[in-house]
Coordinates of C-alpha atoms in Angstrom, one line a residue:
Chain A
M96 CA -40.5 -12.5 -6.5
H97 CA -37.0 -12.7 -7.7
E98 CA -35.0 -13.8 -10.7
V99 CA -32.1 -16.1 -11.2
V100 CA -29.7 -15.0 -13.9
F101 CA -27.7 -17.7 -15.6
E102 CA -25.6 -17.4 -18.8
D103 CA -27.3 -14.1 -19.6
I104 CA -30.9 -15.4 -19.3
R105 CA -33.2 -14.3 -16.6
Y106 CA -35.3 -17.0 -15.0
A107 CA -38.3 -16.2 -12.9
A108 CA -38.3 -17.9 -9.5
E109 CA -41.2 -19.0 -7.4
E110 CA -41.3 -17.9 -3.8
G111 CA -39.3 -20.1 -1.5
E112 CA -37.8 -22.0 -4.4
S113 CA -34.2 -23.0 -4.3
V114 CA -31.9 -21.8 -7.1
L115 CA -31.4 -25.4 -8.2
E116 CA -35.2 -25.8 -8.4
T117 CA -35.6 -22.6 -10.4
L118 CA -32.9 -23.6 -12.9
Q119 CA -34.1 -27.2 -13.3
R120 CA -37.7 -26.0 -13.7
H121 CA -36.6 -24.0 -16.7
G122 CA -34.7 -27.0 -18.2
V123 CA -31.2 -25.9 -17.2
E124 CA -29.1 -28.9 -16.4
V125 CA -27.2 -28.7 -13.1
P126 CA -25.5 -31.8 -11.6
N127 CA -27.1 -32.7 -8.3
S128 CA -27.5 -35.6 -6.0
C129 CA -28.5 -35.2 -2.3
R130 CA -30.5 -32.0 -2.8
S131 CA -29.7 -31.2 0.9
G132 CA -26.5 -29.2 0.9
V133 CA -24.2 -32.1 1.7
C134 CA -22.8 -33.7 -1.4
Q135 CA -21.7 -30.5 -3.2
S136 CA -22.4 -31.9 -6.6
C137 CA -24.6 -28.9 -7.5
M138 CA -22.0 -26.2 -6.7
L139 CA -22.3 -22.9 -8.6
Q140 CA -20.7 -19.5 -8.3
A141 CA -22.6 -16.3 -7.5
V142 CA -21.4 -13.3 -9.4
D143 CA -24.0 -10.8 -8.3
G144 CA -26.5 -10.7 -5.5
D145 CA -26.5 -12.1 -2.0
V146 CA -26.1 -15.8 -1.1
P147 CA -27.9 -16.8 2.1
E148 CA -25.4 -18.0 4.6
R149 CA -27.0 -21.5 4.7
A150 CA -26.0 -22.1 1.1
S151 CA -22.3 -21.5 1.6
R152 CA -21.7 -22.5 5.2
P153 CA -20.5 -26.1 4.4
L154 CA -17.9 -24.8 1.9
R155 CA -14.3 -23.9 2.6
P156 CA -13.5 -20.3 3.4
G157 CA -11.7 -19.8 0.1
Q158 CA -14.6 -21.1 -1.8
R159 CA -17.1 -18.9 0.1
E160 CA -14.9 -15.8 -0.7
E161 CA -14.9 -16.7 -4.4
G162 CA -18.7 -16.8 -4.3
Y163 CA -19.2 -20.5 -4.5
F164 CA -22.5 -21.8 -3.0
L165 CA -24.8 -24.8 -3.0
P166 CA -27.9 -23.9 -5.1
C167 CA -30.0 -26.8 -3.7
V168 CA -30.2 -25.1 -0.4
C169 CA -30.0 -21.5 -1.6
R170 CA -33.4 -19.8 -1.3
P171 CA -32.7 -16.1 -2.1
D172 CA -35.3 -13.4 -1.7
A173 CA -33.7 -11.1 -4.2
D174 CA -32.2 -11.4 -7.7
I175 CA -29.0 -13.4 -8.0
E176 CA -26.7 -14.0 -10.9
V177 CA -24.9 -17.3 -11.0
T178 CA -22.4 -19.2 -13.2
R179 CA -20.9 -22.6 -13.4
P180 CA -17.8 -22.8 -11.2
G181 CA -14.7 -21.2 -12.6
D182 CA -16.6 -19.1 -15.2
A183 CA -16.6 -16.0 -13.1
L184 CA -13.1 -14.8 -13.2
S185 CA -12.4 -11.2 -14.1
E186 CA -9.7 -9.9 -16.4
A187 CA -7.1 -7.1 -16.4
P188 CA -4.3 -6.0 -18.7
A189 CA -0.7 -6.3 -17.5
V190 CA 2.8 -5.7 -18.8
I191 CA 5.9 -7.9 -18.2
L192 CA 8.4 -5.9 -16.2
S193 CA 11.3 -8.2 -15.9
R194 CA 12.5 -11.8 -16.4
E195 CA 15.3 -13.4 -14.4
Q196 CA 16.8 -16.9 -14.7
L197 CA 16.5 -18.7 -11.3
S198 CA 17.9 -22.0 -12.5
E199 CA 18.6 -23.7 -15.8
T200 CA 14.9 -24.4 -16.3
V201 CA 13.1 -21.9 -14.1
V202 CA 12.5 -18.2 -14.8
R203 CA 11.1 -15.5 -12.5
V204 CA 8.7 -13.2 -14.3
I205 CA 7.4 -10.0 -12.8
L206 CA 4.2 -8.4 -14.2
R207 CA 2.6 -5.1 -13.5
L208 CA -1.2 -5.0 -13.5
E209 CA -2.5 -2.0 -15.3
A210 CA -6.0 -2.3 -13.7
S211 CA -7.3 -4.4 -10.9
V212 CA -9.3 -7.6 -11.2
D213 CA -12.5 -7.7 -9.2
A214 CA -11.3 -9.9 -6.3
P215 CA -7.9 -9.0 -4.7
I216 CA -5.2 -11.4 -5.8
R217 CA -3.4 -13.0 -2.9
A218 CA 0.0 -14.6 -2.8
G219 CA -0.4 -18.3 -3.2
Q220 CA -3.4 -18.1 -5.5
F221 CA -3.1 -18.6 -9.3
I222 CA -4.0 -16.6 -12.3
N223 CA -4.5 -17.3 -16.0
L224 CA -1.9 -15.6 -18.1
Q225 CA -3.2 -14.8 -21.6
R226 CA -0.9 -13.8 -24.4
E227 CA -2.0 -11.4 -27.2
D228 CA -2.8 -14.3 -29.5
G229 CA -5.0 -15.9 -26.9
L230 CA -2.6 -18.6 -25.7
T231 CA -3.4 -19.1 -22.0
R232 CA -1.7 -20.9 -19.1
S233 CA -2.1 -20.8 -15.3
Y234 CA 0.6 -19.7 -13.0
S235 CA 0.8 -19.3 -9.2
V236 CA 1.5 -15.9 -7.6
A237 CA 4.8 -16.2 -5.6
G238 CA 4.9 -12.7 -4.4
P239 CA 5.0 -10.0 -3.3
A240 CA 3.4 -10.6 0.1
N241 CA 0.6 -8.3 -0.9
P242 CA 0.3 -8.4 -4.7
V243 CA -1.7 -5.2 -5.3
D244 CA -0.3 -4.2 -8.7
E245 CA 2.7 -6.5 -9.2
L246 CA 2.8 -10.3 -9.6
E247 CA 5.8 -12.6 -9.4
L248 CA 5.4 -15.9 -11.3
H249 CA 7.8 -18.8 -11.6
I250 CA 7.9 -20.4 -15.0
R251 CA 9.5 -23.8 -15.7
R252 CA 10.5 -24.2 -19.3
V253 CA 8.6 -27.3 -20.5
E254 CA 10.0 -29.1 -23.6
G255 CA 7.7 -28.1 -26.5
G256 CA 5.8 -25.8 -24.2
R257 CA 4.5 -22.8 -26.2
M258 CA 4.0 -20.4 -23.3
S259 CA 7.0 -21.4 -21.2
S260 CA 9.4 -21.3 -24.2
W261 CA 8.0 -17.9 -25.1
L262 CA 8.6 -16.6 -21.6
C263 CA 11.9 -18.3 -21.0
D264 CA 13.6 -18.0 -24.4
N265 CA 12.8 -14.4 -25.4
D266 CA 13.3 -11.0 -24.0
V267 CA 9.6 -10.5 -23.1
T268 CA 10.1 -7.4 -21.1
G269 CA 7.4 -4.8 -22.1
E270 CA 5.1 -7.4 -23.7
R271 CA 1.5 -6.9 -22.9
V272 CA -0.6 -9.7 -21.6
R273 CA -4.0 -10.2 -19.9
I274 CA -4.5 -11.7 -16.4
R275 CA -7.6 -13.6 -15.5
G276 CA -8.4 -14.7 -11.9
P277 CA -7.6 -15.1 -9.2
A278 CA -8.4 -18.6 -8.0
G279 CA -7.1 -21.1 -5.5
E280 CA -7.3 -21.7 -1.8
C281 CA -3.6 -21.8 -0.9
V282 CA -3.3 -18.4 0.9
W283 CA -2.2 -17.3 4.3
R284 CA -4.8 -15.7 6.7
P285 CA -4.1 -13.7 9.8
E286 CA -6.0 -16.3 11.9
Y287 CA -3.2 -18.7 11.0
R288 CA -0.7 -16.6 13.0
D289 CA -0.6 -18.9 16.0
R290 CA -1.0 -22.2 14.1
P291 CA 2.1 -24.2 13.0
I292 CA 2.2 -24.5 9.2
V293 CA 3.9 -27.0 6.9
L294 CA 4.3 -26.3 3.2
M295 CA 5.4 -29.0 0.7
G296 CA 6.0 -28.6 -3.0
V297 CA 8.0 -30.0 -5.9
G298 CA 9.2 -28.2 -8.9
T299 CA 7.5 -24.8 -9.4
G300 CA 5.0 -26.0 -6.8
L301 CA 7.4 -23.9 -4.7
A302 CA 5.9 -20.7 -6.2
P303 CA 2.6 -20.6 -4.3
L304 CA 4.4 -21.8 -1.2
V305 CA 6.8 -18.9 -1.3
G306 CA 3.9 -16.6 -1.8
I307 CA 2.2 -18.0 1.4
V308 CA 5.5 -17.7 3.3
R309 CA 6.0 -14.1 2.3
A310 CA 2.5 -13.2 3.2
A311 CA 2.8 -15.0 6.5
I312 CA 6.1 -13.2 7.5
A313 CA 4.7 -9.9 6.4
G314 CA 1.5 -10.6 8.4
G315 CA 3.3 -11.4 11.6
Q316 CA 3.3 -15.2 11.7
R317 CA 4.2 -16.3 15.2
E318 CA 4.1 -20.1 15.0
R319 CA 6.6 -22.3 13.2
M320 CA 6.5 -22.7 9.5
V321 CA 8.3 -25.5 7.7
L322 CA 8.9 -25.2 4.0
L323 CA 9.8 -28.4 2.2
H324 CA 10.9 -28.2 -1.5
G325 CA 11.6 -31.5 -3.2
G326 CA 13.1 -32.4 -6.6
A327 CA 14.6 -35.4 -8.4
T328 CA 18.1 -33.8 -8.4
P329 CA 19.6 -30.5 -7.2
E330 CA 19.1 -29.1 -10.7
R331 CA 15.4 -29.3 -10.2
L332 CA 15.5 -27.0 -7.2
Y333 CA 15.8 -23.3 -7.3
M334 CA 15.9 -20.3 -4.9
V335 CA 17.9 -22.5 -2.5
D336 CA 20.3 -19.7 -1.4
E337 CA 17.5 -17.1 -1.2
L338 CA 15.3 -19.4 0.9
H339 CA 18.2 -20.3 3.2
R340 CA 18.8 -16.6 3.7
L341 CA 15.1 -15.9 4.3
S342 CA 14.8 -18.7 6.9
G343 CA 18.0 -17.5 8.6
E344 CA 16.5 -14.0 8.9
S345 CA 13.1 -15.3 10.1
A346 CA 12.5 -16.6 13.6
V347 CA 9.6 -18.7 12.4
L348 CA 10.6 -20.2 9.1
D349 CA 12.5 -23.5 8.6
Y350 CA 13.5 -24.4 5.1
I351 CA 14.3 -28.0 4.0
P352 CA 15.3 -28.6 0.4
C353 CA 15.4 -32.3 -0.5
V354 CA 16.3 -34.5 -3.5
L355 CA 16.0 -38.1 -4.5
D356 CA 19.5 -38.1 -5.9
G357 CA 21.9 -35.7 -4.2
R358 CA 24.7 -36.0 -6.8
G359 CA 27.3 -35.2 -4.3
S360 CA 25.7 -31.9 -3.1
Q361 CA 24.9 -31.0 0.5
I362 CA 21.2 -31.2 -0.1
R363 CA 19.3 -33.8 2.0
E364 CA 18.8 -37.0 0.0
A365 CA 15.4 -38.3 0.9
P366 CA 11.8 -38.5 -0.6
I367 CA 9.7 -35.5 0.4
D368 CA 7.1 -37.6 2.3
E369 CA 9.9 -39.0 4.5
V370 CA 11.3 -35.5 5.2
F371 CA 7.7 -34.4 6.1
L372 CA 7.2 -37.2 8.6
D373 CA 10.6 -36.5 10.1
A374 CA 10.0 -32.7 10.3
C375 CA 6.4 -33.0 11.5
P376 CA 5.9 -36.2 13.5
D377 CA 2.6 -34.9 14.8
P378 CA 0.8 -32.7 12.2
S379 CA -2.6 -32.9 14.0
S380 CA -2.7 -29.2 14.7
H381 CA -0.9 -28.0 11.6
L382 CA -2.1 -26.2 8.5
V383 CA -0.8 -28.1 5.5
F384 CA -0.2 -26.6 2.1
V385 CA 0.7 -29.0 -0.8
C386 CA 1.5 -27.8 -4.4
G387 CA 2.9 -29.2 -7.6
D388 CA 2.6 -32.5 -9.5
P389 CA -0.9 -33.9 -9.0
D390 CA 0.1 -37.4 -8.0
L391 CA 2.6 -36.3 -5.5
V392 CA 0.1 -33.7 -4.1
A393 CA -2.5 -36.5 -3.6
T394 CA 0.1 -38.7 -1.9
L395 CA 1.3 -35.9 0.4
K396 CA -2.2 -34.8 1.3
R397 CA -3.1 -38.4 2.3
C398 CA 0.2 -38.7 4.2
A399 CA -0.6 -35.5 6.2
F400 CA -4.2 -36.6 6.7
L401 CA -3.3 -40.1 7.9
G402 CA -0.6 -38.6 10.1
G403 CA -3.4 -36.7 11.9
A404 CA -3.8 -33.4 10.1
A405 CA -7.5 -32.4 9.9
S406 CA -9.0 -32.5 6.4
R407 CA -10.2 -29.0 6.7
D408 CA -6.7 -27.8 7.5
I409 CA -5.2 -29.3 4.3
F410 CA -5.0 -27.0 1.3
S411 CA -3.7 -27.9 -2.1
D412 CA -3.0 -26.7 -5.6
P413 CA -2.3 -29.6 -8.0
F414 CA -0.5 -28.4 -11.1
V415 CA -2.3 -30.0 -14.0
T416 CA -0.2 -29.7 -17.1
A417 CA -1.8 -28.3 -20.2
D418 CA -1.1 -29.8 -23.6
P419 CA 2.0 -27.9 -24.8
Chain B
M189 CA -41.6 -34.5 21.0
S190 CA -38.1 -36.1 21.1
D191 CA -35.3 -34.9 18.8
T192 CA -34.4 -37.0 15.8
L193 CA -31.3 -39.2 15.9
Y194 CA -29.5 -36.7 13.8
E195 CA -30.3 -33.9 16.2
R196 CA -29.3 -36.0 19.3
L197 CA -26.0 -36.9 17.7
G198 CA -25.3 -33.2 17.1
G199 CA -26.3 -32.6 13.5
R200 CA -23.8 -31.1 11.1
A201 CA -21.2 -30.6 13.9
A202 CA -21.3 -34.3 14.6
V203 CA -20.7 -35.1 10.9
D204 CA -17.8 -32.7 10.8
A205 CA -16.3 -34.2 13.9
A206 CA -16.7 -37.8 12.7
V207 CA -15.7 -37.5 9.0
D208 CA -11.9 -37.3 9.5
I209 CA -11.8 -40.2 12.0
F210 CA -14.2 -42.3 9.8
Y211 CA -12.2 -41.6 6.6
R212 CA -8.9 -42.4 8.3
N213 CA -10.4 -45.7 9.4
V214 CA -11.5 -46.4 5.9
L215 CA -8.1 -45.6 4.3
S216 CA -6.4 -47.8 6.9
D217 CA -8.5 -50.9 6.1
D218 CA -7.1 -53.0 3.3
R219 CA -10.5 -54.5 2.6
I220 CA -11.9 -51.2 1.3
A221 CA -9.1 -48.6 1.1
H222 CA -8.7 -49.2 -2.6
F223 CA -12.3 -48.0 -3.4
F224 CA -11.4 -44.6 -2.0
D225 CA -7.7 -44.3 -2.8
T226 CA -7.6 -42.7 -6.2
V227 CA -10.2 -40.0 -5.8
D228 CA -9.5 -36.4 -4.9
M229 CA -9.4 -36.2 -1.1
D230 CA -11.5 -33.0 -0.9
E231 CA -14.2 -34.7 -3.1
Q232 CA -14.0 -37.8 -1.0
I233 CA -14.5 -35.9 2.3
A234 CA -17.6 -34.3 0.8
K235 CA -18.9 -37.7 -0.2
Q236 CA -18.2 -39.2 3.2
K237 CA -20.0 -36.3 4.9
A238 CA -23.0 -37.1 2.7
F239 CA -22.7 -40.8 3.7
L240 CA -22.5 -39.9 7.4
T241 CA -25.4 -37.5 7.1
V242 CA -27.5 -40.4 5.7
A243 CA -26.2 -42.8 8.4
F244 CA -27.0 -40.3 11.2
G245 CA -30.6 -40.1 9.9
G246 CA -30.0 -36.6 8.6
P247 CA -31.6 -34.7 5.8
N248 CA -31.1 -36.2 2.4
D249 CA -32.9 -37.0 -0.8
Y250 CA -31.3 -40.3 -1.7
D251 CA -33.6 -43.2 -2.4
G252 CA -32.7 -46.9 -2.8
K253 CA -32.4 -46.5 -6.5
D254 CA -29.9 -43.7 -6.2
L255 CA -27.7 -45.7 -3.8
A256 CA -27.9 -48.8 -6.0
E257 CA -26.9 -46.8 -9.1
A258 CA -24.0 -45.0 -7.2
H259 CA -22.6 -48.4 -6.1
A260 CA -23.2 -50.4 -9.2
H261 CA -20.3 -52.1 -11.1
M262 CA -18.1 -52.1 -8.0
D263 CA -18.7 -55.8 -7.2
L264 CA -19.4 -54.9 -3.6
T265 CA -19.8 -57.8 -1.1
D266 CA -21.2 -58.0 2.5
E267 CA -17.5 -58.0 3.7
H268 CA -17.0 -54.6 2.1
F269 CA -20.2 -53.2 3.6
D270 CA -19.3 -54.7 7.0
A271 CA -15.8 -53.0 6.8
V272 CA -17.4 -49.6 6.2
A273 CA -19.8 -50.1 9.1
E274 CA -16.9 -51.0 11.3
A275 CA -15.1 -47.8 10.3
L276 CA -18.2 -45.9 11.2
V277 CA -18.7 -47.6 14.6
G278 CA -15.0 -47.0 15.3
A279 CA -15.3 -43.3 14.7
L280 CA -18.4 -43.0 16.9
E281 CA -16.7 -44.9 19.7
E282 CA -13.7 -42.6 19.4
L283 CA -16.0 -39.7 19.8
D284 CA -17.6 -41.3 23.0
V285 CA -21.0 -41.5 21.4
P286 CA -23.3 -43.5 23.7
Q287 CA -23.7 -47.1 22.7
E288 CA -27.5 -46.7 22.3
Q289 CA -27.0 -44.0 19.6
I290 CA -24.3 -46.1 17.9
D291 CA -26.8 -48.9 17.6
E292 CA -29.3 -46.6 16.1
V293 CA -26.8 -45.4 13.5
V294 CA -25.8 -48.9 12.7
A295 CA -29.5 -49.7 12.2
V296 CA -29.9 -46.8 9.7
A297 CA -26.8 -47.8 7.9
E298 CA -27.9 -51.5 7.8
S299 CA -31.1 -50.4 6.1
T300 CA -29.1 -49.3 3.1
R301 CA -27.3 -52.6 2.7
P302 CA -29.7 -54.1 0.0
A303 CA -29.5 -50.9 -2.1
V304 CA -25.7 -50.5 -1.8
L305 CA -25.1 -54.2 -2.6
G306 CA -27.5 -54.1 -5.6
R307 CA -30.0 -56.5 -4.1
L308 CA -33.1 -54.3 -4.6
E309 CA -36.2 -56.1 -5.9
E310 CA -36.6 -55.1 -9.6

């Protein structure tokens, strides 16, 4: 007979019982609906122990890797420790190595990890950055291609933003911070090598996309990748020259910056969804990555889906803004 | 012993194949798109898989009361229900599912109409 450990309490399970049944029998509230492994309302995360394949099969690969599973159809035969989704991130200390202005409002920060977190951090995922006083914000990992002990983050200075103004306005080199994570499904995988990929982002939504592109190029991507970066005006874009250079050097990368108001620059003046439909008239076999402002992410996901991209091939990271 | 409808259709694989086509049909139908428009797409796809599993006669634990509660306060009409059923039939036709099985799926879906439209006997 096994036990289910949840929030430091060990619950005895009856033989053949699902994890959901065990927890509910002991009065733990877990959202649930279909109780058949379909609706995913009950989703939890396993932090220790084995999850039978049945209980994670319906989930996306990124979720499975992070230990997510469906307790209503999980019938373990050994002890298992579980948490509510997102509670299972591990922490490591880090130090800020450098800070570089990329545009008037965006700064590139490089951190060195001083220990590793439990799960390998992959370019395109995001981490929680915690300052010494506990202030915490999430940022995407823009590089390097294999971020083993260094992380590149792109920070936009938000008016009144406590974390962003700390990072953007001060010489924070040498400052000690803590990293928690990683999380997020926007990563490149070797099995994508022969799949066409389209990546769309606005603002610092570019950060995870650059991470994915770097990982793809380093990993030997063979099929075409199109990277679209949108902004209201040219001032809202960044890394334009660097990305033109990268796409010039790479046989597989096309880079299209676009703005709503070109203000006389050479940058293509069109909304990003139009540029997408033009660059990818048939996205049905494409992998699609969309990052940035949540409303725009939802719009672009739907645009790609209605254009024929498969729902399981669309990955996103909506940037939900914290209160400053 | 004959397989269940769900097994004959292809089980989970059939749901996976049908959900994108079905959901695209729903989003392209002005009568019902607005019910599904604002919600996170990943969440919606999971919900539509749950719906298709029910309609295909697959394993689920929903009873009439659950369905009634889930759809309460939406002011749903027969037209809305018909539109969703059409989206479902369209997806199955696109997947070349035999008419006989489509009819069976429609019958299962039909059986949920009173609950979904809040017309259960109290």
